[in-house]
mmCIF file of C-alpha atoms and ligand atoms in Angstrom:
data_model
loop_
_atom_site.group_PDB
_atom_site.id
_atom_site.type_symbol
_atom_site.label_atom_id
_atom_site.label_comp_id
_atom_site.label_asym_id
_atom_site.label_seq_id
_atom_site.Cartn_x
_atom_site.Cartn_y
_atom_site.Cartn_z
ATOM 1 C CA UNK A 919 85.931 48.243 102.927
ATOM 2 C CA UNK A 920 84.499 51.395 104.504
ATOM 3 C CA UNK A 921 82.092 49.435 106.713
ATOM 4 C CA UNK A 922 80.460 51.542 109.412
ATOM 5 C CA UNK A 923 82.343 51.824 112.684
ATOM 6 C CA UNK A 924 80.813 51.414 116.157
ATOM 7 C CA UNK A 925 81.948 54.506 118.031
ATOM 8 C CA UNK A 926 81.361 55.065 121.750
ATOM 9 C CA UNK A 927 82.665 58.638 121.753
ATOM 10 C CA UNK A 928 84.852 61.128 119.917
ATOM 11 C CA UNK A 929 86.329 63.921 122.019
ATOM 12 C CA UNK A 930 89.040 66.545 122.207
ATOM 13 C CA UNK A 931 91.250 68.259 121.659
ATOM 14 C CA UNK A 932 92.707 67.170 124.989
ATOM 15 C CA UNK A 933 96.069 65.816 126.068
ATOM 16 C CA UNK A 934 97.135 62.214 125.891
ATOM 17 C CA UNK A 935 97.132 61.330 129.584
ATOM 18 C CA UNK A 936 99.085 58.088 129.481
ATOM 19 C CA UNK A 937 102.229 56.456 128.173
ATOM 20 C CA UNK A 938 104.670 57.390 125.456
ATOM 21 C CA UNK A 939 102.746 60.410 124.147
ATOM 22 C CA UNK A 940 101.781 61.815 127.558
ATOM 23 C CA UNK A 941 101.036 65.522 127.401
ATOM 24 C CA UNK A 942 100.658 65.604 123.628
ATOM 25 C CA UNK A 943 97.597 67.219 122.070
ATOM 26 C CA UNK A 944 95.167 64.652 120.745
ATOM 27 C CA UNK A 945 91.615 63.864 119.697
ATOM 28 C CA UNK A 946 90.252 60.524 120.941
ATOM 29 C CA UNK A 947 88.178 58.139 118.877
ATOM 30 C CA UNK A 948 86.812 55.499 121.268
ATOM 31 C CA UNK A 949 85.601 52.332 119.580
ATOM 32 C CA UNK A 950 82.638 50.469 121.056
ATOM 33 C CA UNK A 951 83.027 46.801 122.010
ATOM 34 C CA UNK A 952 85.724 44.724 123.666
ATOM 35 C CA UNK A 953 86.660 41.044 123.750
ATOM 36 C CA UNK A 954 87.905 41.513 127.347
ATOM 37 C CA UNK A 955 86.200 42.714 130.499
ATOM 38 C CA UNK A 956 88.950 43.735 132.900
ATOM 39 C CA UNK A 957 87.560 43.965 136.445
ATOM 40 C CA UNK A 958 89.018 47.449 136.860
ATOM 41 C CA UNK A 959 88.299 48.839 133.379
ATOM 42 C CA UNK A 960 87.830 52.622 133.461
ATOM 43 C CA UNK A 961 85.945 52.643 130.136
ATOM 44 C CA UNK A 962 83.123 50.147 130.615
ATOM 45 C CA UNK A 963 80.750 52.467 128.750
ATOM 46 C CA UNK A 964 82.687 51.352 125.648
ATOM 47 C CA UNK A 965 82.872 47.692 126.687
ATOM 48 C CA UNK A 966 79.585 46.381 128.043
ATOM 49 C CA UNK A 967 77.221 45.416 125.267
ATOM 50 C CA UNK A 968 74.304 46.746 127.332
ATOM 51 C CA UNK A 969 75.654 50.190 126.292
ATOM 52 C CA UNK A 970 75.760 49.351 122.609
ATOM 53 C CA UNK A 971 72.568 51.319 121.840
ATOM 54 C CA UNK A 972 74.581 54.407 122.856
ATOM 55 C CA UNK A 973 77.344 53.663 120.344
ATOM 56 C CA UNK A 974 77.041 55.538 117.081
ATOM 57 C CA UNK A 975 77.298 53.763 113.752
ATOM 58 C CA UNK A 976 79.468 56.070 111.691
ATOM 59 C CA UNK A 977 81.227 55.760 108.366
ATOM 60 C CA UNK A 978 84.991 56.423 108.407
ATOM 61 C CA UNK A 979 84.243 59.687 106.570
ATOM 62 C CA UNK A 980 81.812 60.768 109.312
ATOM 63 C CA UNK A 981 84.384 59.946 111.998
ATOM 64 C CA UNK A 982 87.020 61.825 110.056
ATOM 65 C CA UNK A 983 84.756 64.869 109.607
ATOM 66 C CA UNK A 984 84.226 64.984 113.391
ATOM 67 C CA UNK A 985 87.970 64.663 114.138
ATOM 68 C CA UNK A 986 88.728 67.363 111.578
ATOM 69 C CA UNK A 987 86.076 69.620 113.082
ATOM 70 C CA UNK A 988 87.243 69.124 116.694
ATOM 71 C CA UNK A 989 90.877 69.789 115.747
ATOM 72 C CA UNK A 990 89.966 72.822 113.659
ATOM 73 C CA UNK A 991 91.716 71.246 110.688
ATOM 74 C CA UNK A 992 95.077 71.540 112.460
ATOM 75 C CA UNK A 993 96.947 68.224 112.184
ATOM 76 C CA UNK A 994 97.602 66.374 115.449
ATOM 77 C CA UNK A 995 97.826 62.812 116.696
ATOM 78 C CA UNK A 996 94.494 61.004 116.738
ATOM 79 C CA UNK A 997 94.266 58.427 119.546
ATOM 80 C CA UNK A 998 92.168 55.399 118.661
ATOM 81 C CA UNK A 999 91.146 53.616 121.848
ATOM 82 C CA UNK A 1000 88.126 51.725 123.118
ATOM 83 C CA UNK A 1001 86.962 49.103 123.966
ATOM 84 C CA UNK A 1002 89.224 47.155 121.665
ATOM 85 C CA UNK A 1003 89.582 49.040 118.376
ATOM 86 C CA UNK A 1004 91.208 45.959 116.832
ATOM 87 C CA UNK A 1005 87.768 44.370 116.483
ATOM 88 C CA UNK A 1006 87.048 46.847 113.690
ATOM 89 C CA UNK A 1007 88.669 48.186 110.504
ATOM 90 C CA UNK A 1008 90.246 51.592 111.064
ATOM 91 C CA UNK A 1009 92.309 51.558 107.861
ATOM 92 C CA UNK A 1010 89.954 53.911 105.945
ATOM 93 C CA UNK A 1011 89.969 56.465 108.787
ATOM 94 C CA UNK A 1012 93.768 56.351 109.022
ATOM 95 C CA UNK A 1013 94.019 56.889 105.253
ATOM 96 C CA UNK A 1014 91.702 59.901 105.416
ATOM 97 C CA UNK A 1015 93.719 61.498 108.226
ATOM 98 C CA UNK A 1016 97.153 60.721 106.833
ATOM 99 C CA UNK A 1017 96.162 62.428 103.577
ATOM 100 C CA UNK A 1018 95.843 65.635 105.598
ATOM 101 C CA UNK A 1019 98.969 65.288 107.723
ATOM 102 C CA UNK A 1020 97.375 63.815 110.882
ATOM 103 C CA UNK A 1021 99.107 61.041 112.838
ATOM 104 C CA UNK A 1022 97.462 58.009 114.431
ATOM 105 C CA UNK A 1023 98.156 56.135 117.656
ATOM 106 C CA UNK A 1024 96.121 53.122 118.749
ATOM 107 C CA UNK A 1025 95.696 51.505 122.158
ATOM 108 C CA UNK A 1026 94.840 47.832 122.301
ATOM 109 C CA UNK A 1027 95.377 44.936 124.668
ATOM 110 C CA UNK A 1028 97.003 42.838 121.935
ATOM 111 C CA UNK A 1029 94.401 40.098 121.636
ATOM 112 C CA UNK A 1030 93.534 40.666 117.955
ATOM 113 C CA UNK A 1031 96.048 41.522 115.206
ATOM 114 C CA UNK A 1032 94.999 43.682 112.270
ATOM 115 C CA UNK A 1033 96.892 44.557 109.046
ATOM 116 C CA UNK A 1034 96.114 48.264 109.594
ATOM 117 C CA UNK A 1035 98.434 48.267 112.638
ATOM 118 C CA UNK A 1036 101.215 48.739 110.052
ATOM 119 C CA UNK A 1037 99.614 52.044 108.985
ATOM 120 C CA UNK A 1038 99.835 53.501 112.512
ATOM 121 C CA UNK A 1039 102.359 56.045 113.674
ATOM 122 C CA UNK A 1040 102.295 54.343 117.090
ATOM 123 C CA UNK A 1041 100.839 51.064 118.343
ATOM 124 C CA UNK A 1042 100.405 50.956 122.125
ATOM 125 C CA UNK A 1043 100.112 47.364 123.311
ATOM 126 C CA UNK A 1044 98.748 47.079 126.823
ATOM 127 C CA UNK A 1045 98.819 43.427 127.946
ATOM 128 C CA UNK A 1046 96.625 42.790 130.932
ATOM 129 C CA UNK A 1047 98.197 41.781 134.271
ATOM 130 C CA UNK A 1048 96.718 39.183 136.658
ATOM 131 C CA UNK A 1049 94.659 41.735 138.629
ATOM 132 C CA UNK A 1050 92.515 42.310 135.512
ATOM 133 C CA UNK A 1051 91.295 38.670 135.692
ATOM 134 C CA UNK A 1052 91.928 38.439 131.968
ATOM 135 C CA UNK A 1053 94.614 36.257 130.391
ATOM 136 C CA UNK A 1054 97.041 37.141 127.633
ATOM 137 C CA UNK A 1055 97.171 34.914 124.567
ATOM 138 C CA UNK A 1056 100.853 35.436 123.817
ATOM 139 C CA UNK A 1057 100.607 34.003 120.301
ATOM 140 C CA UNK A 1058 97.955 36.631 119.486
ATOM 141 C CA UNK A 1059 100.066 39.269 121.206
ATOM 142 C CA UNK A 1060 103.125 38.372 119.125
ATOM 143 C CA UNK A 1061 100.925 38.489 115.998
ATOM 144 C CA UNK A 1062 100.067 42.110 116.895
ATOM 145 C CA UNK A 1063 103.762 42.992 117.094
ATOM 146 C CA UNK A 1064 104.358 41.302 113.755
ATOM 147 C CA UNK A 1065 101.365 43.072 112.151
ATOM 148 C CA UNK A 1066 102.704 46.466 113.250
ATOM 149 C CA UNK A 1067 105.887 45.793 111.264
ATOM 150 C CA UNK A 1068 107.908 48.989 111.141
ATOM 151 C CA UNK A 1069 105.272 51.033 112.999
ATOM 152 C CA UNK A 1070 106.525 52.347 116.324
ATOM 153 C CA UNK A 1071 105.341 49.816 118.928
ATOM 154 C CA UNK A 1072 105.455 50.370 122.696
ATOM 155 C CA UNK A 1073 104.247 48.527 125.780
ATOM 156 C CA UNK A 1074 102.068 50.056 128.490
ATOM 157 C CA UNK A 1075 101.331 48.006 131.588
ATOM 158 C CA UNK A 1076 98.951 48.850 134.415
ATOM 159 C CA UNK A 1077 100.147 47.717 137.847
ATOM 160 C CA UNK A 1078 97.827 47.327 140.829
ATOM 161 C CA UNK A 1079 99.853 45.129 143.204
ATOM 162 C CA UNK A 1080 103.031 43.114 143.788
ATOM 163 C CA UNK A 1081 101.841 40.288 141.568
ATOM 164 C CA UNK A 1082 101.217 42.667 138.658
ATOM 165 C CA UNK A 1083 104.620 44.245 139.239
ATOM 166 C CA UNK A 1084 106.448 40.911 139.016
ATOM 167 C CA UNK A 1085 104.375 40.024 135.958
ATOM 168 C CA UNK A 1086 105.372 43.318 134.295
ATOM 169 C CA UNK A 1087 109.008 42.513 134.981
ATOM 170 C CA UNK A 1088 108.598 39.160 133.238
ATOM 171 C CA UNK A 1089 106.914 40.824 130.252
ATOM 172 C CA UNK A 1090 109.768 43.338 130.038
ATOM 173 C CA UNK A 1091 112.250 40.453 129.924
ATOM 174 C CA UNK A 1092 110.248 38.864 127.129
ATOM 175 C CA UNK A 1093 110.221 42.036 124.993
ATOM 176 C CA UNK A 1094 113.558 43.786 125.635
ATOM 177 C CA UNK A 1095 113.396 45.763 122.379
ATOM 178 C CA UNK A 1096 110.050 47.449 123.104
ATOM 179 C CA UNK A 1097 109.964 50.694 125.116
ATOM 180 C CA UNK A 1098 108.020 50.083 128.332
ATOM 181 C CA UNK A 1099 105.701 52.486 130.143
ATOM 182 C CA UNK A 1100 104.079 51.535 133.439
ATOM 183 C CA UNK A 1101 101.329 53.252 135.373
ATOM 184 C CA UNK A 1102 99.646 52.489 138.690
ATOM 185 C CA UNK A 1103 96.126 51.127 138.418
ATOM 186 C CA UNK A 1104 93.260 53.375 139.410
ATOM 187 C CA UNK A 1105 90.736 51.453 141.528
ATOM 188 C CA UNK A 1106 88.313 54.396 141.624
ATOM 189 C CA UNK A 1107 86.665 54.388 138.217
ATOM 190 C CA UNK A 1108 83.158 55.660 138.950
ATOM 191 C CA UNK A 1109 82.766 58.807 136.794
ATOM 192 C CA UNK A 1110 80.222 60.225 139.262
ATOM 193 C CA UNK A 1111 82.722 60.111 142.153
ATOM 194 C CA UNK A 1112 85.755 62.356 142.708
ATOM 195 C CA UNK A 1113 89.188 60.750 142.652
ATOM 196 C CA UNK A 1114 91.276 60.893 145.837
ATOM 197 C CA UNK A 1115 94.370 62.693 144.514
ATOM 198 C CA UNK A 1116 96.444 61.908 147.611
ATOM 199 C CA UNK A 1117 95.721 58.221 147.140
ATOM 200 C CA UNK A 1118 96.553 58.452 143.424
ATOM 201 C CA UNK A 1119 99.875 60.115 144.227
ATOM 202 C CA UNK A 1120 100.596 57.493 146.899
ATOM 203 C CA UNK A 1121 100.061 54.707 144.342
ATOM 204 C CA UNK A 1122 102.521 56.381 141.973
ATOM 205 C CA UNK A 1123 105.038 56.806 144.797
ATOM 206 C CA UNK A 1124 104.625 53.125 145.720
ATOM 207 C CA UNK A 1125 105.487 52.127 142.143
ATOM 208 C CA UNK A 1126 108.472 54.485 141.885
ATOM 209 C CA UNK A 1127 109.833 53.273 145.230
ATOM 210 C CA UNK A 1128 109.409 49.646 144.273
ATOM 211 C CA UNK A 1129 111.252 49.993 140.954
ATOM 212 C CA UNK A 1130 113.971 52.134 142.555
ATOM 213 C CA UNK A 1131 114.539 49.653 145.384
ATOM 214 C CA UNK A 1132 114.818 46.837 142.836
ATOM 215 C CA UNK A 1133 117.109 48.894 140.613
ATOM 216 C CA UNK A 1134 114.615 48.234 137.814
ATOM 217 C CA UNK A 1135 115.477 51.152 135.560
ATOM 218 C CA UNK A 1136 113.883 49.889 132.344
ATOM 219 C CA UNK A 1137 110.386 51.405 132.412
ATOM 220 C CA UNK A 1138 109.198 54.967 132.399
ATOM 221 C CA UNK A 1139 106.805 55.329 135.333
ATOM 222 C CA UNK A 1140 103.927 57.691 134.682
ATOM 223 C CA UNK A 1141 100.647 58.815 136.241
ATOM 224 C CA UNK A 1142 97.373 59.026 134.340
ATOM 225 C CA UNK A 1143 97.673 62.751 133.788
ATOM 226 C CA UNK A 1144 94.032 63.166 132.728
ATOM 227 C CA UNK A 1145 92.908 61.535 135.981
ATOM 228 C CA UNK A 1146 95.014 63.983 138.015
ATOM 229 C CA UNK A 1147 93.405 66.898 136.155
ATOM 230 C CA UNK A 1148 89.826 65.737 135.596
ATOM 231 C CA UNK A 1149 89.315 62.640 137.741
ATOM 232 C CA UNK A 1150 87.175 60.042 135.968
ATOM 233 C CA UNK A 1151 85.174 62.569 133.987
ATOM 234 C CA UNK A 1152 84.315 61.232 130.558
ATOM 235 C CA UNK A 1153 85.205 62.932 127.308
ATOM 236 C CA UNK A 1154 88.529 64.450 128.436
HETATM 237 C C1 LIG B 627 90.404 51.702 128.393
HETATM 238 S S1 LIG B 627 91.753 50.898 127.638
HETATM 239 C C2 LIG B 627 91.182 50.810 125.924
HETATM 240 C C3 LIG B 627 92.187 50.186 124.968
HETATM 241 C C4 LIG B 627 92.420 48.685 125.099
HETATM 242 N N1 LIG B 627 91.229 47.946 125.348
HETATM 243 C C5 LIG B 627 93.440 48.417 126.180
HETATM 244 O O1 LIG B 627 93.057 47.957 127.251
HETATM 245 O O2 LIG B 627 94.616 48.709 125.936
HETATM 246 C C6 LIG B 627 93.046 52.154 127.536
HETATM 247 C C7 LIG B 627 94.111 52.039 128.594
HETATM 248 O O3 LIG B 627 93.531 52.296 129.866
HETATM 249 C C8 LIG B 627 94.108 51.414 130.800
HETATM 250 N N2 LIG B 627 93.220 51.300 131.958
HETATM 251 C C9 LIG B 627 91.957 50.849 131.969
HETATM 252 N N3 LIG B 627 91.430 50.882 133.210
HETATM 253 C C10 LIG B 627 92.386 51.385 134.018
HETATM 254 C C11 LIG B 627 92.465 51.641 135.421
HETATM 255 N N4 LIG B 627 91.424 51.394 136.235
HETATM 256 N N5 LIG B 627 93.616 52.165 135.910
HETATM 257 C C12 LIG B 627 94.667 52.415 135.078
HETATM 258 N N6 LIG B 627 94.661 52.179 133.749
HETATM 259 C C13 LIG B 627 93.539 51.660 133.220
HETATM 260 C C14 LIG B 627 94.244 50.126 129.991
HETATM 261 O O4 LIG B 627 95.111 49.196 130.588
HETATM 262 C C15 LIG B 627 94.775 50.660 128.695
HETATM 263 O O5 LIG B 627 96.184 50.788 128.764
HETATM 264 N N1 LIG B 628 93.176 62.320 128.246
HETATM 265 C C1 LIG B 628 93.030 60.989 128.134
HETATM 266 N N2 LIG B 628 94.125 60.217 127.978
HETATM 267 C C2 LIG B 628 93.935 58.866 127.812
HETATM 268 N N3 LIG B 628 94.888 57.946 127.578
HETATM 269 C C3 LIG B 628 94.286 56.742 127.397
HETATM 270 C C4 LIG B 628 92.902 56.912 127.521
HETATM 271 C C5 LIG B 628 91.951 55.818 127.238
HETATM 272 O O1 LIG B 628 90.914 55.741 127.889
HETATM 273 O O2 LIG B 628 92.206 55.040 126.332
HETATM 274 C C6 LIG B 628 92.678 58.269 127.792
HETATM 275 C C7 LIG B 628 91.526 59.099 128.002
HETATM 276 O O3 LIG B 628 90.369 58.675 128.065
HETATM 277 N N4 LIG B 628 91.769 60.441 128.160
HETATM 278 S S1 LIG B 629 90.840 45.452 127.414
HETATM 279 FE FE1 LIG B 629 90.813 47.691 127.673
HETATM 280 S S2 LIG B 629 88.720 48.390 127.164
HETATM 281 FE FE2 LIG B 629 88.678 46.133 127.322
HETATM 282 S S3 LIG B 629 87.971 45.773 129.402
HETATM 283 FE FE3 LIG B 629 90.237 45.779 129.499
HETATM 284 S S4 LIG B 629 90.875 47.900 129.904
HETATM 285 FE FE4 LIG B 629 88.686 47.923 129.327
HETATM 286 MG MG1 LIG B 630 91.059 55.775 129.945
#
């Protein structure tokens, strides 16, 4: 209990740029370390262990103090992301924030289930499509859904190509009760390079057209709003 957390960065307030809470004010807590290495990951600074010397070891209280400071003590939704936050124990942080009226959402790929998922206000499960070159362990994924219990659970799938699109359709069929959010993949993830906004918009249009043509009306189709505003800049 209350073991130190490996934290790659804490930043905000900003807006949640993706998925169900898009546009909502949030502070991000980005955990260091991941059991995956998706070829197109936009957060490798929190994944590759060669960066681990840059990850801070912080107690849950220290993380909470920073979140409280950044938000000016005004309750909002804290977004726990990573890396894969499910490697670590975020229960003490969630308890500290809940005691002061904050809410917690967590993004994970669904490879590791944790009891503290049940404490979340929202669990965002983002299973990885074929283009990632990672493979979903569906038993582990189902264990994540079970661990969340009554917590609000949603799916967010990144789509780069036709194969990913068909895969997302299959996943949607498998989990008809879970709200589904899809977003086009961003192949330009170098934080030192600007993002081509016309290309980003074209990828979104491609996805909208594809779903419309197929009469696939199940998912909400969203951009990465933070990428449209700030490109791949870190800490926003
Ligand atoms: C960086 S991940 C961290 C949380 C967790 N490891 C996961 O993958 O869900 C947060 C979200 O960003 C998405 N993502 C990562 N790289 C991306 C890219 N190049 N284009 C679009 N979405 C991306 C992931 O699929 C995930 O939904
Ligand atoms: N603004 C903003 N929204 C995000 N949604 C998911 C993010 C992530 O990297 O997990 C992210 C991020 O890094 N910034
Ligand atoms: S699972 Fe998430 S953090 Fe890990 S490599 Fe894939 S996109 Fe990046
Ligand atoms: Mg991101």
